[in-house]
Coordinates of C-alpha atoms in Angstrom, one line a residue:
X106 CA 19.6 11.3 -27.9
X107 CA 16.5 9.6 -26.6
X108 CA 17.6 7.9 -23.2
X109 CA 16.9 4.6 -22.2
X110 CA 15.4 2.9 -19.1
X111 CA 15.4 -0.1 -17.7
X112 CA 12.6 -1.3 -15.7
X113 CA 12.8 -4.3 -13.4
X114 CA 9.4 -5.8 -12.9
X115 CA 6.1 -5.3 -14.9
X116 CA 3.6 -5.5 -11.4
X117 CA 1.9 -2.1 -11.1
X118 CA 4.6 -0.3 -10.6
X119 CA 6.4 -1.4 -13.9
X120 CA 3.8 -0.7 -16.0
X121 CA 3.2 3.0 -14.4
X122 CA 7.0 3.2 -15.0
X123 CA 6.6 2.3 -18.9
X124 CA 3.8 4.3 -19.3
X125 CA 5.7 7.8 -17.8
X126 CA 8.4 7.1 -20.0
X127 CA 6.7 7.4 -22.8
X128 CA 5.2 10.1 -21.7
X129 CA 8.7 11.8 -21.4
X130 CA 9.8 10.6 -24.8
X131 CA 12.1 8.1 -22.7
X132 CA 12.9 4.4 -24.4
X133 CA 11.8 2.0 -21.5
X134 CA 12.6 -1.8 -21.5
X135 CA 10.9 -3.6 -18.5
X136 CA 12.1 -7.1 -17.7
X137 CA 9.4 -9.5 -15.9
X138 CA 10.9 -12.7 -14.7
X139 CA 6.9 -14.1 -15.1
X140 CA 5.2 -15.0 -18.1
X141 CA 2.4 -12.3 -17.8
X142 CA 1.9 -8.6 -16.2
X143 CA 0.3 -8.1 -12.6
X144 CA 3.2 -8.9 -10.2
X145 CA 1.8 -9.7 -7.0
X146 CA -2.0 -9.9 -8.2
X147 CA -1.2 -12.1 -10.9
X148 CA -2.1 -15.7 -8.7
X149 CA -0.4 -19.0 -9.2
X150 CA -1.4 -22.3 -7.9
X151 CA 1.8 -22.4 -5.9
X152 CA 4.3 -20.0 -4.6
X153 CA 7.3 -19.2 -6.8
X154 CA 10.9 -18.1 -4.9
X155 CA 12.0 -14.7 -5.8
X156 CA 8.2 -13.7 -6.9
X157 CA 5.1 -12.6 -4.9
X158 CA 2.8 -14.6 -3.8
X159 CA -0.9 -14.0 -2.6
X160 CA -3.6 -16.4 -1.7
X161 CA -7.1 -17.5 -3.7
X162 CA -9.3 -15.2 -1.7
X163 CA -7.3 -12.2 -1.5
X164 CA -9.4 -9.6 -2.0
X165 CA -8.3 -5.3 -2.3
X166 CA -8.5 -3.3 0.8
X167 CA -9.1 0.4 -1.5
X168 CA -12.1 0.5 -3.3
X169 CA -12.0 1.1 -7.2
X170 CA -12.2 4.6 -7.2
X171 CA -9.6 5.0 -5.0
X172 CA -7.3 2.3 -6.4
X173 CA -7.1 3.2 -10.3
X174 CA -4.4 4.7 -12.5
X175 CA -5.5 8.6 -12.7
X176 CA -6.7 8.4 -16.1
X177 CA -8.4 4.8 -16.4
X178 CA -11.2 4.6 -14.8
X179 CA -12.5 1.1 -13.5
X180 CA -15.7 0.3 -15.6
X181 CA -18.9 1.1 -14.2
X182 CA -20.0 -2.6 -13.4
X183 CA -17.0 -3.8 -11.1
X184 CA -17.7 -4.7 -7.6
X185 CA -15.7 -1.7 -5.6
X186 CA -13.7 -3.9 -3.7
X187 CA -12.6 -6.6 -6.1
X188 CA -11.4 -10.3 -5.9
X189 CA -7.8 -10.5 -7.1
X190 CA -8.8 -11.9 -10.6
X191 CA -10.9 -8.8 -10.9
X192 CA -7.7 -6.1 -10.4
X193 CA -5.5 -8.3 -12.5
X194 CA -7.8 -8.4 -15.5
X195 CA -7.9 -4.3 -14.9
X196 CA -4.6 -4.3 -14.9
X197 CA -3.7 -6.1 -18.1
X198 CA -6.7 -4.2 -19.7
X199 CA -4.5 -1.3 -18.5
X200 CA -1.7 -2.5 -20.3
X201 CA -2.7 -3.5 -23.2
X202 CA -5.2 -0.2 -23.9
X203 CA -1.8 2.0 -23.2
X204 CA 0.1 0.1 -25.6
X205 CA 2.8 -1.1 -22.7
X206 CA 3.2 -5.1 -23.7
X207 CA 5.6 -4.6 -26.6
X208 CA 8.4 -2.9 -24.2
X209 CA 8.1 -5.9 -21.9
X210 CA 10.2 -9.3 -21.9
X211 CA 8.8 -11.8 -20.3
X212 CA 10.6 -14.7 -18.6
X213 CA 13.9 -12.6 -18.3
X214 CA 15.3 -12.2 -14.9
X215 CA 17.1 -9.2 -13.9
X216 CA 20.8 -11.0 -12.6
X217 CA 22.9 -7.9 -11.4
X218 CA 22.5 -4.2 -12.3
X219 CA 26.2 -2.1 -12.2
X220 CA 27.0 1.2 -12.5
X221 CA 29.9 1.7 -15.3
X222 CA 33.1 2.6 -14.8
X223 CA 32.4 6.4 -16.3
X224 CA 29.0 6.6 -13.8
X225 CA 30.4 9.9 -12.7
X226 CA 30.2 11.7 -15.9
X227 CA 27.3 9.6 -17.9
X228 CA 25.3 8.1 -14.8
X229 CA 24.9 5.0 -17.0
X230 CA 24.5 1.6 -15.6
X231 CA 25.0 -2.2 -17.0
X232 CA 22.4 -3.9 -16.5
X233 CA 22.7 -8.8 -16.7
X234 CA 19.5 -10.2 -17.7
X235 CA 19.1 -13.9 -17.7
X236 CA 16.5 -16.0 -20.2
X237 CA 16.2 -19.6 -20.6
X238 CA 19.7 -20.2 -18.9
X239 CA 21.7 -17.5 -21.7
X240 CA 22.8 -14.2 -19.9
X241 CA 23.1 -10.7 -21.7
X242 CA 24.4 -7.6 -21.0
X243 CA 23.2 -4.0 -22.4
X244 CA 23.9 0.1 -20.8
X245 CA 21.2 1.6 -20.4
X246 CA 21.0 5.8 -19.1
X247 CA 19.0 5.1 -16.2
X248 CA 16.9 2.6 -13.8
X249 CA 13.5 2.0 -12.3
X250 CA 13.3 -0.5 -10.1
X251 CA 10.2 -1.7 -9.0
X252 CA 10.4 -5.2 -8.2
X253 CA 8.1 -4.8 -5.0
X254 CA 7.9 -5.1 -1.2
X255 CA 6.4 -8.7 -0.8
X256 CA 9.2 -11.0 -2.5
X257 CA 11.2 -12.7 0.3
X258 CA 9.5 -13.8 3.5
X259 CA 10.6 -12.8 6.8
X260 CA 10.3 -15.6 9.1
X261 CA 11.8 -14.6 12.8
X262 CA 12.2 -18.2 13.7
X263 CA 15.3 -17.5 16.0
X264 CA 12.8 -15.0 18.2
X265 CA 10.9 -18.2 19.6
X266 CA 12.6 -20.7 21.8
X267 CA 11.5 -24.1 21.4
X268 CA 10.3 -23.8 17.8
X269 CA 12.8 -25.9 16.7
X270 CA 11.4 -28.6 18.9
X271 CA 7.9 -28.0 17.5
X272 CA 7.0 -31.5 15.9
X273 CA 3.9 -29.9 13.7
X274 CA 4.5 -27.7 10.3
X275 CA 5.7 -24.4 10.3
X276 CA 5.5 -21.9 7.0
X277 CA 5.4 -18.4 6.4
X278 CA 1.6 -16.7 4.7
X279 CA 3.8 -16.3 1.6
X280 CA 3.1 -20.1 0.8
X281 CA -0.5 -20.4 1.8
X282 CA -2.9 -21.0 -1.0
X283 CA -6.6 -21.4 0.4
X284 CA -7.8 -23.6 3.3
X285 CA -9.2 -26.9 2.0
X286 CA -6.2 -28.7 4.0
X287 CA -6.6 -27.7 7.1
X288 CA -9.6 -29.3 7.8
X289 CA -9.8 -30.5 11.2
X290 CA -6.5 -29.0 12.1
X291 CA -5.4 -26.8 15.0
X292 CA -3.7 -23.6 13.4
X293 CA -1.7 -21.1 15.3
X294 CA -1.4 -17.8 13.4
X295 CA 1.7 -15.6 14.6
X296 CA 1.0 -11.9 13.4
X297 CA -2.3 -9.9 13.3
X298 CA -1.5 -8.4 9.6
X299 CA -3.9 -7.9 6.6
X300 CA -2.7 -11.6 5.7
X301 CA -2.6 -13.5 9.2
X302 CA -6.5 -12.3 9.7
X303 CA -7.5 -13.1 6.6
X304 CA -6.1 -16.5 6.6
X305 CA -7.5 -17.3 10.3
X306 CA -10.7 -16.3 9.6
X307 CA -10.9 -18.2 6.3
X308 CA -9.5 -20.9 8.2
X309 CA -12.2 -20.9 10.9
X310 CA -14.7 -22.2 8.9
X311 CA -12.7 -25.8 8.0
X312 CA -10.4 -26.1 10.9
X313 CA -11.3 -27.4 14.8
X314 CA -9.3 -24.3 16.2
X315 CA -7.5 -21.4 15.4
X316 CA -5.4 -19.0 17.0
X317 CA -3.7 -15.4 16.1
X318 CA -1.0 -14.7 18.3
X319 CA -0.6 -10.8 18.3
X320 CA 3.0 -9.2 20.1
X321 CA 1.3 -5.5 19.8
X322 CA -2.0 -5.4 18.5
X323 CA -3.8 -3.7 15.8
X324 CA -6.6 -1.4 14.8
X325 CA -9.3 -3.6 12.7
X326 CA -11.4 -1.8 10.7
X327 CA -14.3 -2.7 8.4
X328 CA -14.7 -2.1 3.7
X329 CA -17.5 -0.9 5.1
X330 CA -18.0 2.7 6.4
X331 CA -20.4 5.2 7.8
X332 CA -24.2 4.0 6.2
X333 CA -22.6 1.9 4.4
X334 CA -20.5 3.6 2.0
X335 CA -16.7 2.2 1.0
X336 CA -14.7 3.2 3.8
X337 CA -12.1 5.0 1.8
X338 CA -14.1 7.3 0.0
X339 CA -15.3 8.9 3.8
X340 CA -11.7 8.9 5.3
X341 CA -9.1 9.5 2.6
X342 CA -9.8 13.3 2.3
X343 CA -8.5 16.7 2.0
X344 CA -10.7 18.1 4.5
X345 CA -10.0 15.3 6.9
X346 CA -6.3 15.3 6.7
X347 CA -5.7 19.0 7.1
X348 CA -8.0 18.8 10.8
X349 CA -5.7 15.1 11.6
X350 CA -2.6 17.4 11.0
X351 CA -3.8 20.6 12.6
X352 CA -5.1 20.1 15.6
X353 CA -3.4 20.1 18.9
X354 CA -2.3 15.8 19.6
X355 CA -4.4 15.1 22.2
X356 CA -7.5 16.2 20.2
X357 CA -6.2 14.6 17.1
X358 CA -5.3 11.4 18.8
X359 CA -8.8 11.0 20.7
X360 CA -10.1 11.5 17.7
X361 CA -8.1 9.1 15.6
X362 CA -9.1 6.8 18.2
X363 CA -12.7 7.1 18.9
X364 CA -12.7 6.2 14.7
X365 CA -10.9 3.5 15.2
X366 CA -13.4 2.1 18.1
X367 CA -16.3 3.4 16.1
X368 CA -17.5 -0.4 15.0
X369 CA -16.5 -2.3 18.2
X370 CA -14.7 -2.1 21.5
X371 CA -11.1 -3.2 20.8
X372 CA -10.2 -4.1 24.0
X373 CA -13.2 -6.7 24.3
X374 CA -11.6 -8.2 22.0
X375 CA -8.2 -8.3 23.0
X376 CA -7.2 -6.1 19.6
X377 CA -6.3 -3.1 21.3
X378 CA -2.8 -1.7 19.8
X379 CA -0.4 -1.4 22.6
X380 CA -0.2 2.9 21.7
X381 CA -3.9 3.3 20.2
X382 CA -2.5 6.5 18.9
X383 CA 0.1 5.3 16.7
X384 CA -1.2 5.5 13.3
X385 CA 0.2 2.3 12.4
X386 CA -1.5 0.9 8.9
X387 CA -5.0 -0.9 10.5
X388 CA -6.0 -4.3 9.6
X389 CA -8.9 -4.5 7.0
X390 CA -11.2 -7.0 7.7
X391 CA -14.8 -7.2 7.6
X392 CA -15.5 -10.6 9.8
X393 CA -13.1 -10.8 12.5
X394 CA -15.3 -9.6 15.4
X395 CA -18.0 -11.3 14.3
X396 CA -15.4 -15.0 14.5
X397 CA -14.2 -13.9 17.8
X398 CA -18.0 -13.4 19.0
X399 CA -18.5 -16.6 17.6
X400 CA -15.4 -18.6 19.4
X401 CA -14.2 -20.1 16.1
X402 CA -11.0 -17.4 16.2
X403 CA -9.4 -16.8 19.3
X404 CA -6.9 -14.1 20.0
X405 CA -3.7 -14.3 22.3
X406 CA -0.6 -12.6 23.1
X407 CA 3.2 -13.2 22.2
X408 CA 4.2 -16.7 22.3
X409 CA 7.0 -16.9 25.0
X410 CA 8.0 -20.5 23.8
X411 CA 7.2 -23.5 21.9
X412 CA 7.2 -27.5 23.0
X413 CA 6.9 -30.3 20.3
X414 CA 3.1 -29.9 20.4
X415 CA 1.7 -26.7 21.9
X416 CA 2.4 -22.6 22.7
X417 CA 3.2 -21.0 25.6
X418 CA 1.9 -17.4 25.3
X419 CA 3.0 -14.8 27.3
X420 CA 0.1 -14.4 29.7
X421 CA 1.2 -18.4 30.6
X422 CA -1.8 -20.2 29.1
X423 CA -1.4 -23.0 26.4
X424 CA -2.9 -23.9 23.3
X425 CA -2.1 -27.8 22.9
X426 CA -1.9 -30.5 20.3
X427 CA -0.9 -27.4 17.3
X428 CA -1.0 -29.4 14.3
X429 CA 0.8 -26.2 12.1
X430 CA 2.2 -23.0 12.3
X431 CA 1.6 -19.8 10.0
X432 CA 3.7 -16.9 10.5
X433 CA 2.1 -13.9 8.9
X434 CA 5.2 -12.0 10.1
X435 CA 5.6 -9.6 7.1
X436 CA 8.3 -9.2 4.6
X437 CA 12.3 -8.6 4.4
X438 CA 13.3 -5.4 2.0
X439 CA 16.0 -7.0 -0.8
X440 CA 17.1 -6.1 -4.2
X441 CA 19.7 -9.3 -4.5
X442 CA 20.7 -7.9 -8.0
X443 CA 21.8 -4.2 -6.6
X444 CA 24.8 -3.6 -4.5
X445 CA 23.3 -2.4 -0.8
X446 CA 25.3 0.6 -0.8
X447 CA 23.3 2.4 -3.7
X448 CA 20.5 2.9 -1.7
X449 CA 21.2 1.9 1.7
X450 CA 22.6 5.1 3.5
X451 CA 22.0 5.2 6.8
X452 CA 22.3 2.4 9.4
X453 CA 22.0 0.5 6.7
X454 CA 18.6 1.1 6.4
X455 CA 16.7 1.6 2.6
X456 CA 17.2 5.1 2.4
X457 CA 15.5 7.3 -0.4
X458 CA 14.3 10.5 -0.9
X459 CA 10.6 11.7 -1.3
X460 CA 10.8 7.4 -0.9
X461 CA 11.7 7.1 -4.8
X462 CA 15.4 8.7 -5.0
X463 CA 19.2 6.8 -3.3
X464 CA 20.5 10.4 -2.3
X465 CA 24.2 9.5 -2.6
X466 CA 24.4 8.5 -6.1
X467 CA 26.6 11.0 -8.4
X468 CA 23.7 11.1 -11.3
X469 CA 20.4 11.0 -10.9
X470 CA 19.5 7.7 -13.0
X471 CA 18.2 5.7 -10.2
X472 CA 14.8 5.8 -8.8
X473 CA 12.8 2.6 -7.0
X474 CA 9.0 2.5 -7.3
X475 CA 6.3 1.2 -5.3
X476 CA 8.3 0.8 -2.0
X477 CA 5.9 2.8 0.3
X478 CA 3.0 1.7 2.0
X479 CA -0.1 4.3 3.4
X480 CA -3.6 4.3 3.6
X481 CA -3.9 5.4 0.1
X482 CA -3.8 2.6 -2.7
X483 CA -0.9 1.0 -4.9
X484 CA -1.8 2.2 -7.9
X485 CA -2.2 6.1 -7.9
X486 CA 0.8 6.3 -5.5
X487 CA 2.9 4.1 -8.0
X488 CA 1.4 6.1 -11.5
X489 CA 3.0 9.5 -9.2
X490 CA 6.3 8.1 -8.2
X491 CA 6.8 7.0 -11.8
X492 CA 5.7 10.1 -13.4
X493 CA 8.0 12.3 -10.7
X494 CA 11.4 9.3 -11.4
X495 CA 11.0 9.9 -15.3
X496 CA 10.9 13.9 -15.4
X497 CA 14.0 13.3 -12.6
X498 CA 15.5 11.1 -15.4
X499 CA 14.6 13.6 -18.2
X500 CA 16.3 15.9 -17.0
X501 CA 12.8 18.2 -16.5
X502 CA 12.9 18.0 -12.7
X503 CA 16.0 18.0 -10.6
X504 CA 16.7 17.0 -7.2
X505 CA 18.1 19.2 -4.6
X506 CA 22.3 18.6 -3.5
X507 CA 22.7 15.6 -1.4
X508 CA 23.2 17.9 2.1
X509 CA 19.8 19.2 1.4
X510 CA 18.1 15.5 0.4
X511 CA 19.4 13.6 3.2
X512 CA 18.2 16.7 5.9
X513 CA 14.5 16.0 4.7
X514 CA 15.2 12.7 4.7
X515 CA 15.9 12.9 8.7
X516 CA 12.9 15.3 8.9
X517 CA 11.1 12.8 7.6
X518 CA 12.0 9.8 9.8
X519 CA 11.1 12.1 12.9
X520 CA 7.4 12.4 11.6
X521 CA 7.5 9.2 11.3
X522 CA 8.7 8.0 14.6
X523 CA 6.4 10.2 15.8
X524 CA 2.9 8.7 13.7
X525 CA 4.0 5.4 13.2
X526 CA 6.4 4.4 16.3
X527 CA 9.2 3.4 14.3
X528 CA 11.7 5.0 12.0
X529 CA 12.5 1.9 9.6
X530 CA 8.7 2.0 8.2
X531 CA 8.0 2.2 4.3
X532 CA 4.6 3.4 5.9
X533 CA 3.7 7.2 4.9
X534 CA 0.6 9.7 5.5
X535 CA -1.3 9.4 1.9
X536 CA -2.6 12.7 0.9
X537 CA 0.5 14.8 2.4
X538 CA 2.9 12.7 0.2
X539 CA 1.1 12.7 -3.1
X540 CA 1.0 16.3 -2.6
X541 CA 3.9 16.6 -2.3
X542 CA 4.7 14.2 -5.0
X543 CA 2.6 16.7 -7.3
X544 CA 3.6 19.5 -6.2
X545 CA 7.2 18.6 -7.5
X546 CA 6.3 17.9 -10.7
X547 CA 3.7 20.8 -11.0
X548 CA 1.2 18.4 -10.6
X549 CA -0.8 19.6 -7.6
X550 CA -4.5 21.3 -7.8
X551 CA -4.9 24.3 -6.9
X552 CA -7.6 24.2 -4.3
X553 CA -8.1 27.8 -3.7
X554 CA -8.4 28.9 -7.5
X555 CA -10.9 25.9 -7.7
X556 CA -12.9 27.5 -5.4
X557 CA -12.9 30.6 -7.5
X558 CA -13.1 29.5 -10.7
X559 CA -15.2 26.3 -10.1
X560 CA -17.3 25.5 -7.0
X561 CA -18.9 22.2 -7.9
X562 CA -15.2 21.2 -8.5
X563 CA -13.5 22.2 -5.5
X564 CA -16.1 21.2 -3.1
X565 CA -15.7 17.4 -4.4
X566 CA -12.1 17.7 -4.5
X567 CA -11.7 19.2 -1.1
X568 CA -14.3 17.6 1.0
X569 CA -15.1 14.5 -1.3
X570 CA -12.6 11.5 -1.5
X571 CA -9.3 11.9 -2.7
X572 CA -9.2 10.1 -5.7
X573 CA -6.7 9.4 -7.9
X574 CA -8.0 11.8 -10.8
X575 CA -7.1 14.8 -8.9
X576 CA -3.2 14.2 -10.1
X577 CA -4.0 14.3 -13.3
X578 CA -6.4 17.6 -13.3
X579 CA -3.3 19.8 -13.9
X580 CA 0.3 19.8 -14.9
X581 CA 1.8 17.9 -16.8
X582 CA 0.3 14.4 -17.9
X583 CA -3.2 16.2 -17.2
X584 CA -6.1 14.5 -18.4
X585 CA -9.1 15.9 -20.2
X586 CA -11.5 13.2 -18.6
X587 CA -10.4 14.3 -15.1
X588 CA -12.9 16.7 -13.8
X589 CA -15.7 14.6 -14.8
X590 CA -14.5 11.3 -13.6
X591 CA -13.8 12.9 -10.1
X592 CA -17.8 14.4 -10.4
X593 CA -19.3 10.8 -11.4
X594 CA -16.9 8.7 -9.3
X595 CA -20.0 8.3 -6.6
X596 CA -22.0 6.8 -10.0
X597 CA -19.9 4.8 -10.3
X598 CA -19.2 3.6 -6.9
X599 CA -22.7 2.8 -6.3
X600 CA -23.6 1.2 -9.8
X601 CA -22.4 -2.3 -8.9
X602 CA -24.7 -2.7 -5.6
X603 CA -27.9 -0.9 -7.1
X604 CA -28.2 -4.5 -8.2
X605 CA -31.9 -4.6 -7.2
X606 CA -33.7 -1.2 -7.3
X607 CA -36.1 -0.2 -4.9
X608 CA -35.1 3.9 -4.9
X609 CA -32.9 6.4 -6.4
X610 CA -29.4 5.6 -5.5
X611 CA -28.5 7.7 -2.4
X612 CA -25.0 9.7 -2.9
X613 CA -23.3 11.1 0.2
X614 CA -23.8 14.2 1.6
X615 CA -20.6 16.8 1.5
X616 CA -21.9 18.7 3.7
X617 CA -22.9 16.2 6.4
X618 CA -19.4 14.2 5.6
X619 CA -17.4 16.9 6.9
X620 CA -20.1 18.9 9.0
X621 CA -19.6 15.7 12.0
X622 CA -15.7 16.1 12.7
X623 CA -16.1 19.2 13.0
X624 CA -18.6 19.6 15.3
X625 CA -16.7 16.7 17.1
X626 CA -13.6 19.0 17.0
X627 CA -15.5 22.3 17.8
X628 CA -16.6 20.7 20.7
X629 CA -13.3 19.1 21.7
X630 CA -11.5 22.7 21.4
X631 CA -14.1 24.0 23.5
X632 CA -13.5 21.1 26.7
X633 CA -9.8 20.8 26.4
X634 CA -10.0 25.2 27.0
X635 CA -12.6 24.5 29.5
X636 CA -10.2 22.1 31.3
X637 CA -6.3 23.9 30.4

């Protein structure tokens, strides 16, 4: 019998979730408590409790190439880093050219899901939906969750004395919309996040001050790379990854570093993570310097405590008269409808493994999408997950005993101690994990017999970007329109800003892409001998 899946939320992950059940000849049903597809980068006026929220300006951090599902490219003409209207109408183009709306129901919240009482043997689950005030109840053979990351605001009042005195307005990102009431106003910003730099330096040009008060610091980086090319498509690579992994640490981290202070001097400008060689997910933003230069955003350190009117940071100075408060302090991990157990197994602590799978559960019908974060974009990491969790589901793929799941799952959490300074991160190194992702499924290219059988290729794929086409060049779910789409993706990227033509577009260079780090690294080697 055909099995059906349950899907909880039709954001990017849902619909890459639909889309692989088909695929597998599963029956999905997805249940969006919204009225349209999109999830977090479908905007509303006003923030909406239980959904996620993002503000007017919000634009993507990965450019198109790099952002797409594997087999739908972004037309030719869209900007490559796009306003949030922009990804949303991709995404319901998406959608509607895979056929995906009519296994969605809208306006249907997803009130508790339950394993039944034979779970053991069948590994079924009820699953209480809720629409226009009526509940239902249906079994379903399995589960996707993928509800997202960014629904329930963590706001860490009890960590700053005083705050309760604090006479002005306190709220958390999640509810900002855009700046037009702020004019005028003195604005603390507590967290030096994607979202707390975005909103100061939108904020800089309508209010009299503002603030971001940063505990740790943070790597800033610019959209725009190396001579002016998305920055992306010149980091994310094969080629690049395999010489961050394999050389000795002190190399590697010098060199991680020097990248990061490649634009600007982070500790003029009191940025500076406290460990610079943490690779902790860096801050995209292209005008932050530049406000700083300019005095109109100023950055401090923790604040120690609050009075009615002003902040006392940690280095003792003040900023006075604060007329509001924005804590861009991140997000709290919460699936209200799921009992915590199913996939909190270890120090209570979200717990999965290859970050998709609860390792404890009896069957296999289980599997959460979309709840890593990396350098890499949303999208393709979500269309991998989905593809790997149905195949699981199928029955195609099967996962190891629970022994063996949970001792990678430790492995795993001492790599990332180790990168990212912290075990409880949803933060993972891009290219190493969809390969891995791949390679489960049978996904993964062969880049050796691309070399053999097809140069062009395998130069592109290995020294080029890593973009999301490559999962789909073999395996199963492989796409005919791969290998070309990865061969005209720098067409594409350079189509939208060709606006006014004054030469022949210039494309990259391979060859001078990969020939600088390791010159870099050739020399390094050679001093850190020299010195040892």
């Amino acid at each position: 019998m055909v099995k059906k899946v349950a899907i909880v939320g039709a954001g990017i992950s849902g619909l890459a979730s639909i889309r692989s059940c088909l695929e597998e000849g599963l029956e999905p049903t997805c249940f969006e408590r919204g009225e349209d597809v999109g999830g977090l980068w479908k905007y509303s006026d006003h923030a909406e409790e239980g959904r996620a929220s993002i503000y007017r300006s919000v634009f993507t951090n990965s450019s198109k190439e790099m952002t797409c599902f594997p087999d739908f490219p972004f037309p030719d003409d869209f900007p490559n880093f796009m306003h949030n209207s922009k990804l949303q109408e991709y995404i319901t183009a998406f959608a509607k050219e895979k056929n995906l709306l009519k296994y969605i129901q809208f306006k249907t919240l997803v009130s508790s899901v339950n394993k039944r009482p034979d779970f053991s043997f069948t590994g079924q689950w009820d699953v209480t939906t809720e629409r226009d005030g009526k509940k239902e109840s249906a079994v379903f053979d399995a589960v996707m969750i993928c509800s997202g990351h960014h629904v329930y605001p963590n706001l860490p009042t009890e960590s700053f004395p005083g705050l309760k005195l604090f006479k002005g307005k306190c709220f958390h990102s999640w509810d900002y919309k855009e700046p037009g009431l702020f004019k005028g106003k003195r604005v603390l910003v507590i967290g030096l996040g994607n979202s707390g730099c975005d909103i100061a330096t939108e904020l800089s040009h309508t209010a009299e001050q503002v603030i971001i008060s940063s505990r740790s610091g943070s790597w800033v980086m610019s959209r725009v790379w190396h001579d002016g090319y998305p920055w992306d498509m010149m980091t994310v690579t094969r080629f690049e990854t395999f010489l961050k992994n394999n050389l000795p640490t002190v190399i590697s981290d010098w060199w991680y570093t020097k990248q990061m202070n490649a634009r600007f001097k982070h500790e003029n400008y009191g940025l500076m993570p406290l460990n610079g060689a943490l690779r902790k997910e860096p801050v995209f933003n292209d005008v932050l310097p530049a406000c700083i230069l300019c005095g109109t955003v100023s950055i401090k350190p923790d604040v120690r405590e609050f009075t009615e009117t002003s902040a006392i940071f940690e280095d003792g100075t003040v900023f006075e008269a604060i007329d509001c408060v924005i804590f861009a302090t991140g997000y709290s991990y919460a699936y209200p409808f799921l009992d915590d157990s199913i996939i909190k197994s270890r120090n209570n602590e979200v717990t999965l493994f290859k970050d998709i799978f609860p390792p404890v559960l009896e069957k296999p019908t289980m599997a959460v999408v979309g709840f890593v974060q990396s350098l890499g974009a949303a999208i393709p990491t979500a269309d991998l997950q989905a593809r790997c969790a149905a195949r699981v589901i199928k029955g195609t793929c099967t996962l190891p005993s629970i022994k063996d799941m949970m001792h990678d799952i430790n492995e795993k959490i001492e790599k990332k101690l180790k990168w990212f300074g912290k075990i409880n991160t949803i933060q993972t190194d891009y290219i190493v994990y969809m390969d891995e992702l791949a390679s489960f499924i049978g996904a993964k290219p062969n880049i050796p017999w691309l070399f053999l059988t097809d140069l062009k290729l395998a130069l592109e794929v290995y020294f080029g970007p890593c973009s999301p086409y490559q999962f789909r060049l073999v395996g199963p779910g492989k796409w005919p329109g791969a290998r070309n789409a990865i061969l005209t993706q720098w067409d594409r990227t350079l189509k939208p800003i060709t606006t006014r033509v004054v030469g022949s577009p210039l494309k990259p260079c391979l060859f001078c892409s990969w020939f600088r780090p390791v010159v870099i690294s050739a020399v390094s080697v050679a001093v850190f001998l020299a010195l040892f």
